[in-house]
Short mmCIF file of C-alpha atoms in Angstrom, two decimals:
data_model
loop_
_atom_site.label_atom_id
_atom_site.label_comp_id
_atom_site.label_asym_id
_atom_site.label_seq_id
_atom_site.Cartn_x
_atom_site.Cartn_y
_atom_site.Cartn_z
CA MET H 18 18.30 -116.57 -64.73
CA LEU H 19 19.52 -114.57 -61.71
CA THR H 20 23.14 -114.89 -60.59
CA ILE H 21 24.66 -113.11 -57.59
CA GLU H 22 28.40 -113.36 -56.94
CA ASN H 23 30.32 -111.82 -54.04
CA LEU H 24 27.67 -109.20 -53.28
CA ARG H 25 28.81 -106.73 -50.65
CA VAL H 26 26.73 -103.82 -49.32
CA SER H 27 28.50 -101.10 -47.34
CA THR H 28 27.74 -97.73 -45.79
CA HIS H 29 29.59 -94.67 -47.04
CA SER H 30 31.57 -94.72 -43.80
CA GLY H 31 32.92 -98.15 -44.79
CA ARG H 32 30.87 -100.42 -42.50
CA THR H 33 29.92 -103.67 -44.27
CA VAL H 34 26.33 -104.81 -43.69
CA VAL H 35 26.08 -107.59 -46.33
CA GLN H 36 29.05 -109.58 -47.60
CA ASP H 37 30.06 -112.59 -49.70
CA ILE H 38 26.54 -113.29 -50.97
CA CYS H 39 26.47 -115.84 -53.79
CA PHE H 40 23.44 -117.70 -55.16
CA ASP H 41 21.49 -118.45 -58.35
CA ILE H 42 17.78 -118.62 -59.10
CA ALA H 43 16.66 -120.65 -62.10
CA PRO H 44 13.47 -119.96 -64.10
CA GLY H 45 10.41 -121.00 -62.08
CA GLN H 46 12.47 -121.85 -58.97
CA ARG H 47 11.24 -120.86 -55.48
CA VAL H 48 14.00 -119.86 -53.10
CA GLY H 49 13.53 -118.85 -49.46
CA LEU H 50 15.82 -116.30 -47.79
CA ILE H 51 15.41 -116.54 -44.02
CA GLY H 52 16.96 -114.88 -40.99
CA GLU H 53 16.27 -112.47 -38.14
CA SER H 54 15.71 -108.73 -38.49
CA GLY H 55 18.95 -107.01 -39.44
CA SER H 56 20.45 -110.11 -41.08
CA GLY H 57 20.61 -108.42 -44.50
CA LYS H 58 17.71 -110.19 -46.24
CA SER H 59 15.90 -107.07 -47.42
CA LEU H 60 19.12 -105.30 -48.41
CA THR H 61 19.93 -108.25 -50.67
CA ALA H 62 16.56 -107.88 -52.41
CA LEU H 63 16.90 -104.09 -52.69
CA SER H 64 20.34 -104.59 -54.26
CA ILE H 65 18.76 -106.77 -56.95
CA MET H 66 16.15 -104.08 -57.64
CA GLY H 67 18.69 -101.23 -57.60
CA LEU H 68 16.74 -99.58 -54.78
CA LEU H 69 19.33 -99.33 -51.99
CA PRO H 70 19.06 -96.21 -49.79
CA PRO H 71 21.44 -93.35 -50.76
CA ASN H 72 23.76 -94.04 -47.80
CA LEU H 73 24.49 -97.60 -49.01
CA SER H 74 26.38 -98.92 -52.02
CA ALA H 75 26.77 -102.42 -53.48
CA THR H 76 29.73 -104.14 -55.13
CA GLY H 77 30.13 -107.57 -56.69
CA THR H 78 28.06 -109.03 -59.51
CA ILE H 79 24.30 -109.27 -59.99
CA SER H 80 23.26 -110.44 -63.45
CA PHE H 81 19.82 -111.19 -64.82
CA ASP H 82 19.65 -113.18 -68.06
CA GLY H 83 23.14 -111.97 -68.88
CA THR H 84 22.44 -108.29 -68.10
CA ALA H 85 24.62 -106.80 -65.34
CA LEU H 86 22.37 -105.00 -62.83
CA LEU H 87 25.05 -103.53 -60.56
CA GLY H 88 26.44 -100.46 -62.27
CA ALA H 89 23.62 -100.36 -64.83
CA SER H 90 22.16 -96.98 -65.74
CA GLU H 91 18.80 -95.94 -64.32
CA ARG H 92 17.35 -96.28 -67.82
CA GLN H 93 18.59 -99.88 -68.10
CA LEU H 94 17.23 -100.73 -64.64
CA ALA H 95 13.88 -99.12 -65.43
CA SER H 96 13.47 -101.42 -68.44
CA ILE H 97 13.85 -104.46 -66.16
CA ARG H 98 12.43 -103.28 -62.83
CA GLY H 99 8.68 -103.82 -62.69
CA ARG H 100 8.65 -105.58 -66.05
CA ARG H 101 10.96 -108.59 -65.70
CA ILE H 102 11.71 -108.33 -61.95
CA SER H 103 9.05 -107.13 -59.49
CA MET H 104 8.94 -106.81 -55.72
CA ILE H 105 6.14 -107.17 -53.17
CA PHE H 106 7.05 -105.02 -50.18
CA GLN H 107 6.45 -105.78 -46.51
CA GLU H 108 4.24 -102.86 -45.50
CA PRO H 109 1.56 -101.89 -48.04
CA MET H 110 0.58 -98.68 -46.24
CA THR H 111 4.07 -97.27 -46.80
CA ALA H 112 4.50 -98.81 -50.27
CA LEU H 113 1.24 -97.30 -51.57
CA ASN H 114 0.67 -93.58 -52.17
CA PRO H 115 -2.08 -92.51 -49.73
CA LEU H 116 -3.15 -89.63 -52.02
CA MET H 117 -3.79 -91.76 -55.13
CA THR H 118 -6.46 -94.37 -55.76
CA VAL H 119 -5.15 -97.93 -55.86
CA GLY H 120 -6.46 -98.35 -59.40
CA LYS H 121 -4.38 -95.43 -60.67
CA GLN H 122 -1.30 -96.76 -58.86
CA VAL H 123 -1.55 -100.17 -60.52
CA ALA H 124 -2.37 -98.50 -63.84
CA GLU H 125 0.84 -96.50 -63.50
CA ALA H 126 2.81 -99.74 -63.18
CA VAL H 127 1.21 -100.95 -66.43
CA THR H 128 1.68 -97.75 -68.47
CA ILE H 129 5.39 -97.42 -67.61
CA HIS H 130 6.07 -100.49 -69.74
CA SER H 131 3.19 -100.22 -72.22
CA ASP H 132 1.71 -97.77 -74.74
CA ALA H 133 -1.77 -99.26 -74.38
CA SER H 134 -4.81 -96.98 -74.43
CA LYS H 135 -6.35 -95.67 -71.23
CA ASN H 136 -9.32 -98.03 -71.58
CA ALA H 137 -7.05 -101.02 -72.22
CA VAL H 138 -4.96 -100.16 -69.15
CA ARG H 139 -8.09 -99.92 -66.99
CA GLU H 140 -9.28 -103.31 -68.27
CA ARG H 141 -5.87 -104.78 -67.45
CA VAL H 142 -6.03 -103.40 -63.89
CA LEU H 143 -9.54 -104.79 -63.40
CA GLU H 144 -8.30 -108.16 -64.67
CA LEU H 145 -5.41 -108.05 -62.18
CA PHE H 146 -7.76 -107.12 -59.32
CA ALA H 147 -9.92 -110.11 -60.24
CA ASP H 148 -6.83 -112.34 -60.35
CA VAL H 149 -5.85 -111.33 -56.81
CA GLN H 150 -9.46 -111.85 -55.67
CA LEU H 151 -10.26 -108.29 -54.64
CA PRO H 152 -14.02 -107.83 -54.17
CA ASP H 153 -15.78 -105.72 -56.83
CA PRO H 154 -12.72 -104.71 -58.89
CA GLY H 155 -14.54 -101.73 -60.41
CA ALA H 156 -15.32 -100.21 -57.02
CA THR H 157 -11.88 -101.08 -55.65
CA PHE H 158 -10.23 -99.23 -58.58
CA ASP H 159 -11.48 -95.89 -57.19
CA LYS H 160 -10.64 -96.52 -53.54
CA PHE H 161 -7.71 -95.06 -51.61
CA PRO H 162 -5.35 -97.31 -49.59
CA HIS H 163 -6.85 -96.32 -46.22
CA GLN H 164 -10.26 -97.55 -47.40
CA LEU H 165 -8.98 -101.12 -47.77
CA SER H 166 -8.10 -103.74 -45.15
CA GLY H 167 -4.50 -104.85 -44.63
CA GLY H 168 -5.08 -108.02 -46.62
CA GLN H 169 -6.72 -106.08 -49.47
CA ARG H 170 -3.83 -103.61 -49.60
CA GLN H 171 -1.40 -106.52 -49.84
CA ARG H 172 -3.45 -107.91 -52.73
CA VAL H 173 -3.11 -104.54 -54.50
CA LEU H 174 0.69 -104.77 -54.14
CA ILE H 175 0.61 -108.29 -55.58
CA ALA H 176 -1.48 -107.04 -58.52
CA MET H 177 1.02 -104.22 -59.07
CA ALA H 178 3.98 -106.61 -58.94
CA LEU H 179 2.34 -108.98 -61.45
CA ALA H 180 1.10 -106.22 -63.77
CA ASN H 181 3.73 -106.95 -66.41
CA GLU H 182 4.04 -110.71 -65.84
CA PRO H 183 7.60 -110.63 -64.44
CA ASP H 184 10.03 -113.53 -64.67
CA LEU H 185 11.21 -113.05 -61.07
CA LEU H 186 9.12 -112.00 -58.08
CA LEU H 187 10.84 -110.78 -54.89
CA CYS H 188 8.55 -111.13 -51.85
CA ASP H 189 9.83 -109.21 -48.81
CA GLU H 190 7.91 -110.45 -45.74
CA PRO H 191 4.62 -110.16 -47.68
CA THR H 192 2.44 -111.57 -44.87
CA THR H 193 3.98 -110.00 -41.74
CA ALA H 194 1.30 -108.62 -39.34
CA LEU H 195 -1.58 -110.13 -41.37
CA ASP H 196 -3.95 -112.42 -39.50
CA VAL H 197 -3.49 -116.14 -40.06
CA THR H 198 -6.42 -116.67 -42.41
CA VAL H 199 -5.43 -113.72 -44.62
CA GLN H 200 -1.79 -114.87 -44.48
CA ALA H 201 -2.77 -118.31 -45.75
CA GLN H 202 -4.82 -116.73 -48.55
CA ILE H 203 -1.98 -114.39 -49.60
CA VAL H 204 0.59 -117.20 -49.69
CA GLU H 205 -1.76 -119.40 -51.72
CA LEU H 206 -2.40 -116.48 -54.07
CA ILE H 207 1.30 -115.75 -54.61
CA LEU H 208 2.01 -119.41 -55.38
CA GLU H 209 -0.98 -119.72 -57.71
CA LEU H 210 -0.17 -116.55 -59.67
CA ALA H 211 3.57 -117.27 -59.80
CA ALA H 212 2.76 -120.66 -61.33
CA LYS H 213 0.28 -119.08 -63.75
CA HIS H 214 2.88 -116.59 -64.99
CA HIS H 215 5.83 -119.05 -64.73
CA ALA H 216 7.61 -116.64 -62.37
CA ALA H 217 10.52 -117.57 -60.10
CA LEU H 218 10.27 -116.52 -56.44
CA LEU H 219 12.70 -115.15 -53.89
CA PHE H 220 10.64 -115.36 -50.69
CA ILE H 221 12.09 -113.36 -47.78
CA THR H 222 10.83 -114.14 -44.29
CA HIS H 223 11.77 -114.93 -40.69
CA ASP H 224 8.99 -117.53 -40.49
CA LEU H 225 10.32 -121.04 -41.10
CA ALA H 226 6.86 -122.62 -41.10
CA LEU H 227 5.82 -120.23 -43.84
CA VAL H 228 8.91 -120.77 -45.98
CA SER H 229 8.45 -124.54 -45.71
CA GLN H 230 5.05 -124.17 -47.39
CA VAL H 231 6.42 -122.10 -50.28
CA CYS H 232 10.02 -122.88 -51.22
CA GLU H 233 12.20 -125.63 -52.66
CA GLU H 234 15.59 -124.18 -51.70
CA ILE H 235 16.55 -122.22 -48.58
CA LEU H 236 19.28 -119.69 -47.84
CA VAL H 237 19.87 -118.81 -44.18
CA MET H 238 21.34 -115.36 -43.43
CA LYS H 239 22.99 -114.14 -40.24
CA ASP H 240 24.89 -110.87 -39.75
CA GLY H 241 24.98 -110.16 -43.47
CA ARG H 242 26.27 -113.59 -44.56
CA ILE H 243 24.68 -116.79 -45.85
CA VAL H 244 25.53 -119.38 -43.19
CA GLU H 245 23.59 -122.34 -44.62
CA ARG H 246 21.94 -123.28 -47.89
CA GLY H 247 20.36 -126.29 -49.51
CA PRO H 248 17.12 -128.09 -50.40
CA LEU H 249 14.17 -127.50 -48.08
CA ASP H 250 14.19 -130.96 -46.46
CA LYS H 251 17.92 -130.91 -45.82
CA VAL H 252 18.03 -127.46 -44.22
CA LEU H 253 14.89 -127.73 -42.10
CA HIS H 254 15.10 -131.39 -41.08
CA ALA H 255 18.87 -131.86 -40.84
CA PRO H 256 20.30 -128.37 -40.26
CA GLU H 257 24.08 -128.15 -40.02
CA HIS H 258 24.59 -124.62 -38.70
CA GLU H 259 23.90 -123.80 -35.07
CA TYR H 260 22.06 -120.62 -36.10
CA THR H 261 19.62 -122.55 -38.31
CA ARG H 262 18.91 -124.92 -35.42
CA GLY H 263 18.31 -121.88 -33.21
CA LEU H 264 15.83 -120.36 -35.66
CA MET H 265 13.95 -123.66 -35.79
CA ALA H 266 13.79 -123.87 -32.01
CA ALA H 267 12.61 -120.25 -31.67
CA SER H 268 9.89 -120.92 -34.25
CA ASP H 269 8.56 -123.90 -32.28
CA LEU H 270 6.16 -122.52 -29.66
CA ARG H 271 5.24 -126.03 -28.48
CA ALA H 272 8.78 -126.70 -27.23
CA ARG H 273 10.09 -125.46 -23.86
CA ASP H 274 13.40 -125.92 -22.07
CA GLU H 275 13.99 -127.38 -18.61
CA ASN H 276 13.01 -124.02 -17.07
CA ALA H 277 9.68 -124.04 -18.96
CA GLN H 278 10.94 -121.19 -21.17
CA LEU H 279 10.33 -120.93 -24.90
CA TYR H 280 13.53 -121.45 -26.85
CA THR H 281 15.33 -118.45 -28.31
CA VAL H 282 18.02 -118.59 -30.98
CA LYS H 283 20.60 -118.19 -28.22
CA SER H 284 19.15 -120.64 -25.67
CA ALA H 285 18.75 -123.36 -28.31
CA SER H 286 22.54 -123.73 -28.33
CA SER H 287 22.20 -125.67 -25.04
CA GLY H 288 21.40 -128.72 -27.18
CA THR H 289 18.26 -129.70 -25.24
CA TYR H 290 15.77 -128.71 -27.97
CA SER H 291 13.62 -131.42 -29.50
CA PRO H 292 10.79 -130.47 -31.92
CA GLY H 293 7.47 -130.06 -30.13
CA VAL H 294 8.82 -131.30 -26.78
CA ALA H 295 8.25 -129.30 -23.58
CA LEU H 296 10.81 -130.43 -20.99
CA ALA H 297 8.83 -128.56 -18.33
CA GLN H 298 5.46 -126.82 -18.20
CA PRO H 299 5.07 -123.24 -16.94
CA LYS H 300 3.53 -122.89 -13.50
CA ARG H 301 0.46 -120.70 -13.59
CA PRO H 302 -0.74 -118.99 -10.38
CA ALA H 303 -4.19 -119.74 -8.98
CA VAL H 304 -6.81 -117.27 -10.19
CA GLY H 305 -8.89 -115.11 -7.88
CA GLY H 306 -12.10 -113.13 -8.12
CA VAL H 307 -13.34 -111.07 -11.05
CA ILE H 308 -11.15 -107.97 -11.59
CA ALA H 309 -12.63 -106.74 -14.88
CA SER H 310 -15.81 -107.45 -16.81
CA GLY H 311 -17.93 -106.25 -19.68
CA SER H 312 -21.68 -106.61 -20.10
CA ASP H 313 -23.45 -106.50 -23.48
CA LEU H 314 -20.87 -104.11 -24.94
CA ARG H 315 -21.64 -102.43 -28.24
CA ARG H 316 -19.53 -99.88 -30.12
CA GLU H 317 -20.83 -98.11 -33.20
CA TYR H 318 -18.99 -95.57 -35.35
CA SER H 319 -21.11 -93.12 -37.34
CA HIS H 320 -20.15 -91.93 -40.81
CA SER H 321 -21.52 -89.05 -42.88
CA ARG H 322 -21.19 -88.95 -46.66
CA PHE H 323 -23.18 -86.72 -49.00
CA PHE H 324 -25.77 -85.99 -46.30
CA ARG H 325 -26.26 -89.68 -45.58
CA ARG H 326 -25.44 -91.16 -42.23
CA SER H 327 -24.39 -94.76 -41.70
CA ALA H 328 -22.91 -96.74 -38.82
CA THR H 329 -20.25 -99.42 -38.52
CA VAL H 330 -20.70 -101.83 -35.61
CA ALA H 331 -17.21 -102.76 -34.36
CA VAL H 332 -18.31 -104.59 -31.19
CA ASP H 333 -21.75 -106.14 -30.90
CA GLY H 334 -23.16 -107.57 -27.66
CA VAL H 335 -19.89 -108.71 -26.08
CA SER H 336 -19.71 -109.85 -22.45
CA PHE H 337 -16.62 -111.16 -20.66
CA GLU H 338 -14.96 -111.66 -17.27
CA LEU H 339 -11.29 -111.44 -16.31
CA ARG H 340 -10.21 -112.94 -13.00
CA GLU H 341 -7.23 -111.99 -10.85
CA ARG H 342 -3.97 -113.47 -12.21
CA ALA H 343 -5.79 -115.01 -15.20
CA ARG H 344 -4.54 -114.49 -18.77
CA LEU H 345 -7.32 -113.94 -21.25
CA GLY H 346 -6.57 -114.13 -24.97
CA ILE H 347 -8.78 -112.33 -27.48
CA VAL H 348 -8.26 -113.70 -30.99
CA GLY H 349 -9.78 -112.98 -34.37
CA GLY H 350 -9.01 -111.72 -37.83
CA SER H 351 -8.60 -108.11 -38.93
CA GLY H 352 -11.80 -106.15 -38.29
CA SER H 353 -13.14 -108.66 -35.76
CA GLY H 354 -13.43 -105.99 -33.05
CA LYS H 355 -10.73 -107.32 -30.72
CA THR H 356 -8.68 -104.10 -30.54
CA THR H 357 -11.82 -101.97 -30.12
CA LEU H 358 -12.82 -104.17 -27.18
CA LEU H 359 -9.36 -103.77 -25.64
CA ARG H 360 -9.52 -99.97 -26.05
CA MET H 361 -12.84 -99.89 -24.20
CA ILE H 362 -11.38 -101.95 -21.36
CA ALA H 363 -8.42 -99.55 -21.23
CA GLY H 364 -10.72 -96.51 -21.13
CA LEU H 365 -9.35 -95.22 -24.45
CA ASP H 366 -12.78 -95.60 -26.07
CA GLN H 367 -16.31 -95.57 -24.71
CA PRO H 368 -19.01 -98.14 -25.51
CA SER H 369 -22.12 -96.96 -27.34
CA SER H 370 -24.06 -99.17 -24.93
CA GLY H 371 -23.28 -101.72 -22.25
CA THR H 372 -20.88 -101.37 -19.34
CA VAL H 373 -17.22 -102.02 -18.57
CA SER H 374 -16.18 -102.57 -14.96
CA VAL H 375 -12.50 -102.57 -13.95
CA SER H 376 -11.54 -102.98 -10.29
CA GLY H 377 -7.78 -102.49 -10.62
CA SER H 378 -5.38 -100.23 -12.49
CA THR H 379 -4.50 -100.94 -16.13
CA ALA H 380 -1.53 -100.36 -18.42
CA ILE H 381 -1.23 -101.09 -22.13
CA VAL H 382 1.49 -102.39 -24.46
CA PHE H 383 0.84 -101.50 -28.09
CA GLN H 384 1.51 -103.46 -31.28
CA ASP H 385 4.16 -101.21 -32.82
CA PRO H 386 6.76 -100.08 -30.27
CA PHE H 387 8.35 -97.64 -32.70
CA SER H 388 5.18 -95.59 -33.22
CA SER H 389 4.12 -95.82 -29.55
CA LEU H 390 7.43 -94.40 -28.23
CA ASP H 391 8.13 -90.67 -28.66
CA PRO H 392 11.30 -90.49 -30.81
CA ARG H 393 12.30 -87.17 -29.19
CA MET H 394 12.34 -88.52 -25.63
CA ARG H 395 15.11 -90.37 -23.82
CA ILE H 396 14.27 -93.85 -22.58
CA ALA H 397 14.53 -92.60 -18.99
CA ASP H 398 11.78 -90.04 -19.66
CA ILE H 399 9.59 -92.48 -21.63
CA VAL H 400 9.56 -95.06 -18.83
CA ALA H 401 9.12 -92.38 -16.15
CA GLU H 402 6.20 -90.67 -17.89
CA PRO H 403 3.41 -92.73 -16.22
CA LEU H 404 5.04 -92.12 -12.81
CA THR H 405 4.39 -88.37 -12.86
CA ARG H 406 0.96 -88.98 -11.30
CA ALA H 407 2.10 -91.71 -8.91
CA GLY H 408 3.02 -89.36 -6.05
CA LEU H 409 6.72 -90.26 -6.13
CA SER H 410 9.63 -87.91 -5.59
CA ALA H 411 12.10 -87.29 -8.44
CA ALA H 412 14.62 -89.61 -6.78
CA GLN H 413 12.01 -92.34 -6.33
CA ARG H 414 11.01 -92.05 -10.00
CA VAL H 415 14.62 -92.43 -11.14
CA GLU H 416 15.07 -95.47 -8.92
CA ARG H 417 11.84 -97.07 -10.17
CA VAL H 418 12.86 -96.52 -13.81
CA ARG H 419 16.22 -98.21 -13.19
CA GLU H 420 14.53 -101.07 -11.37
CA VAL H 421 11.98 -101.80 -14.10
CA LEU H 422 14.59 -101.58 -16.89
CA VAL H 423 16.58 -104.29 -15.13
CA GLU H 424 13.40 -106.39 -14.85
CA VAL H 425 12.87 -106.25 -18.62
CA GLY H 426 16.51 -107.09 -19.30
CA LEU H 427 17.89 -103.72 -20.45
CA PRO H 428 21.16 -102.22 -19.14
CA GLU H 429 21.28 -98.93 -17.23
CA SER H 430 23.14 -97.41 -20.19
CA SER H 431 19.79 -97.47 -22.04
CA LEU H 432 18.51 -94.57 -19.94
CA GLU H 433 20.16 -91.81 -21.98
CA ARG H 434 19.47 -93.31 -25.40
CA TYR H 435 16.57 -92.77 -27.84
CA PRO H 436 14.09 -95.26 -29.39
CA HIS H 437 15.72 -95.32 -32.85
CA GLU H 438 18.91 -96.72 -31.28
CA PHE H 439 17.19 -100.01 -30.35
CA SER H 440 15.98 -103.08 -32.22
CA GLY H 441 12.27 -103.92 -32.46
CA GLY H 442 12.50 -106.44 -29.63
CA GLN H 443 14.36 -103.98 -27.41
CA ARG H 444 11.80 -101.25 -28.12
CA GLN H 445 9.04 -103.64 -27.06
CA ARG H 446 10.94 -104.26 -23.80
CA ILE H 447 10.92 -100.48 -23.27
CA SER H 448 7.14 -100.42 -23.89
CA ILE H 449 6.68 -103.17 -21.32
CA ALA H 450 8.89 -101.32 -18.83
CA ARG H 451 6.80 -98.17 -19.27
CA ALA H 452 3.58 -100.14 -18.74
CA LEU H 453 4.87 -101.90 -15.61
CA SER H 454 6.50 -98.84 -14.05
CA VAL H 455 3.26 -98.02 -12.18
CA ARG H 456 2.77 -101.64 -11.03
CA PRO H 457 -0.64 -102.13 -12.69
CA ASP H 458 -3.10 -104.83 -11.71
CA ILE H 459 -4.02 -105.58 -15.32
CA LEU H 460 -1.69 -105.60 -18.33
CA LEU H 461 -3.39 -105.07 -21.68
CA ALA H 462 -1.27 -106.28 -24.60
CA ASP H 463 -2.37 -105.41 -28.15
CA GLU H 464 -0.55 -107.67 -30.66
CA PRO H 465 2.75 -107.15 -28.75
CA VAL H 466 4.80 -109.64 -30.81
CA SER H 467 3.19 -109.51 -34.27
CA ALA H 468 5.86 -107.17 -35.67
CA LEU H 469 8.82 -109.14 -34.24
CA ASP H 470 10.93 -111.90 -35.73
CA VAL H 471 10.79 -115.39 -34.20
CA SER H 472 13.68 -114.98 -31.78
CA ALA H 473 12.55 -111.58 -30.47
CA ARG H 474 9.02 -113.01 -30.19
CA ALA H 475 10.21 -115.86 -27.96
CA VAL H 476 12.19 -113.43 -25.78
CA ILE H 477 9.20 -111.11 -25.29
CA LEU H 478 6.78 -113.97 -24.58
CA ASN H 479 9.16 -115.39 -21.96
CA LEU H 480 9.48 -111.92 -20.46
CA LEU H 481 5.72 -111.40 -20.27
CA GLU H 482 5.30 -114.83 -18.67
CA ASP H 483 7.95 -114.11 -16.03
CA LEU H 484 6.69 -110.60 -15.25
CA ALA H 485 3.06 -111.71 -15.05
CA ASN H 486 4.11 -114.25 -12.42
CA SER H 487 6.37 -111.92 -10.43
CA TYR H 488 3.86 -109.02 -10.45
CA GLY H 489 0.80 -111.22 -9.98
CA LEU H 490 -0.68 -109.61 -13.09
CA SER H 491 -3.98 -110.26 -14.75
CA MET H 492 -3.49 -110.03 -18.50
CA ILE H 493 -5.58 -109.52 -21.61
CA PHE H 494 -3.61 -110.52 -24.69
CA VAL H 495 -5.00 -109.54 -28.10
CA SER H 496 -3.58 -111.36 -31.12
CA HIS H 497 -4.38 -112.77 -34.54
CA ASP H 498 -1.82 -115.52 -33.90
CA LEU H 499 -3.51 -118.45 -32.21
CA SER H 500 -0.23 -120.30 -31.69
CA VAL H 501 1.03 -117.41 -29.51
CA VAL H 502 -2.21 -117.14 -27.51
CA ARG H 503 -2.11 -120.89 -26.81
CA GLU H 504 1.26 -120.52 -25.07
CA ILE H 505 0.70 -117.32 -23.07
CA CYS H 506 -2.99 -117.48 -22.03
CA THR H 507 -5.26 -119.63 -19.88
CA GLU H 508 -8.63 -118.55 -21.34
CA VAL H 509 -9.61 -117.36 -24.81
CA LEU H 510 -12.38 -115.42 -26.56
CA VAL H 511 -12.72 -115.88 -30.32
CA MET H 512 -14.20 -112.84 -32.09
CA SER H 513 -15.64 -112.48 -35.57
CA GLN H 514 -17.49 -109.45 -36.98
CA GLY H 515 -17.75 -107.83 -33.57
CA LYS H 516 -19.21 -110.84 -31.77
CA ILE H 517 -17.78 -113.57 -29.53
CA VAL H 518 -18.31 -116.82 -31.44
CA GLU H 519 -16.55 -119.11 -28.94
CA SER H 520 -14.97 -118.88 -25.51
CA GLY H 521 -13.50 -121.13 -22.87
CA SER H 522 -10.26 -122.54 -21.56
CA ILE H 523 -7.32 -122.88 -23.93
CA ARG H 524 -7.50 -126.66 -23.58
CA ASP H 525 -11.20 -126.84 -24.52
CA VAL H 526 -11.23 -124.32 -27.37
CA TYR H 527 -8.03 -125.56 -29.01
CA GLY H 528 -8.65 -129.22 -28.29
CA ALA H 529 -12.29 -129.37 -29.38
CA PRO H 530 -13.33 -126.18 -31.21
CA LYS H 531 -17.06 -125.91 -31.86
CA ASP H 532 -17.51 -122.85 -34.08
CA PRO H 533 -16.57 -123.12 -37.80
CA TYR H 534 -14.67 -119.81 -37.60
CA THR H 535 -12.51 -121.10 -34.73
CA LYS H 536 -11.79 -124.24 -36.73
CA LYS H 537 -10.82 -122.08 -39.72
CA LEU H 538 -8.42 -119.99 -37.62
CA LEU H 539 -6.79 -123.09 -36.14
CA ALA H 540 -6.45 -124.74 -39.55
CA ALA H 541 -4.68 -121.64 -40.92
CA ILE H 542 -1.82 -121.72 -38.37
CA PRO H 543 1.38 -122.28 -40.40
CA THR H 544 3.28 -125.43 -39.46
CA LEU H 545 6.60 -126.81 -40.63
CA LYS H 546 6.06 -129.00 -43.67
CA PRO H 547 6.89 -132.65 -42.91
CA ALA H 548 10.10 -134.02 -44.41
CA GLY H 549 9.76 -135.38 -47.90
CA LYS H 550 6.48 -133.62 -48.74
CA ALA H 551 6.72 -131.87 -52.08
CA VAL H 552 6.09 -128.13 -52.24
CA THR H 553 3.14 -127.56 -54.59
#
């Protein structure tokens, strides 16, 4: 059905970013395209759709049912794009128009390829919303993207992609940054609807556990090339290329090397990696007295609409304690209240009732390093910004910035550069450097690795572990990813609908969960599919 031969994508200056790409997708087949950020996965999909940015051009051959897509006119592409080939994009907030209701946006996708009446189009959209399990399709039709949760917005994109029952569905990281329960639901939904419409899948991701649940064939990309390909079992359980083995090791948060470090793609080349085996356990410092606490915290947000007032309760009756040098994880799905709780601890929000007590200084690392770093400022100025109130001389500030950049593993040449010149993992290192520049007592981390690929995630988690030990930090680590919290934290709070439903040591909560919601979160953690198990 789809054939790609010798695909090459280049910039107008002549730099090649994707080269020698060759593969086929048969009707109904599910193919995974995996690799780190910058490997060329998304550019390959955009080439198929004819949606490359203006500064890039593609050569080679892409044909779909005998129709050449490269070099086709916009009119020819428009007759295929959205009708026979559709794409689910990674970030629904940027893929959806914030000024148009989601119902109208999906209706637009239907009317482009149909002359159906307005009422028939609306009925089709409501049918699609029901198919993707959106609550109250009629009410959802008239909502704007910002009024929906992340998982609901992703369901809208799936409805839009399936509006014309395409033969091929391109899924570009469709579950990145979604909490584990929503991720599991979205993957199940994509598989169910693809089977219903007999659609083939090209599933793009950096998550090997996820791709093992979805695909039959795997293509592994590195630096713009396919370095390994084959059936799922062969690639994941007997990988031939060193890079594939590295990706597998970096995905395995239960494995550690002889220095008790999580494996990265690079460190896995040592040859010591064995699935699920920790050659050494990290040494955790002894905890001290209580350094931060909350008592019966409640946070309400008031809303006014048509002279009616209502309130949303984000945090409801939460109490906690954080001890010196302890690492407290706060986990829960989207809307559970975990980030609101962290903001109150940081002093960025005030509780409606209850009290927060913090004995030491705090610093925060945000989820998205690109939006939390000022793009107009040099790295030297970004890292130095918190030091302006630290009573240091200009020379002392410069020296401290250099010192902390070395600690997070960035060269001195980074000082004069700007955020857009760095990868996502490097930008998160800069965020950590800024937070640690003032030597805080408590580090607050809000989903610090959720936007990173598996190798960058392992690097940042190792870095946080090392710095927490060397600084003697207490840490609060907010995440929807329970597998990450298990490796970085010593204690955990599980939140749902603004309340703590379970708390305790990592060993107790993960080993013998009591609350049904905790059990649901743990069951939703993606794991590599065992060899020989058929993808359904």
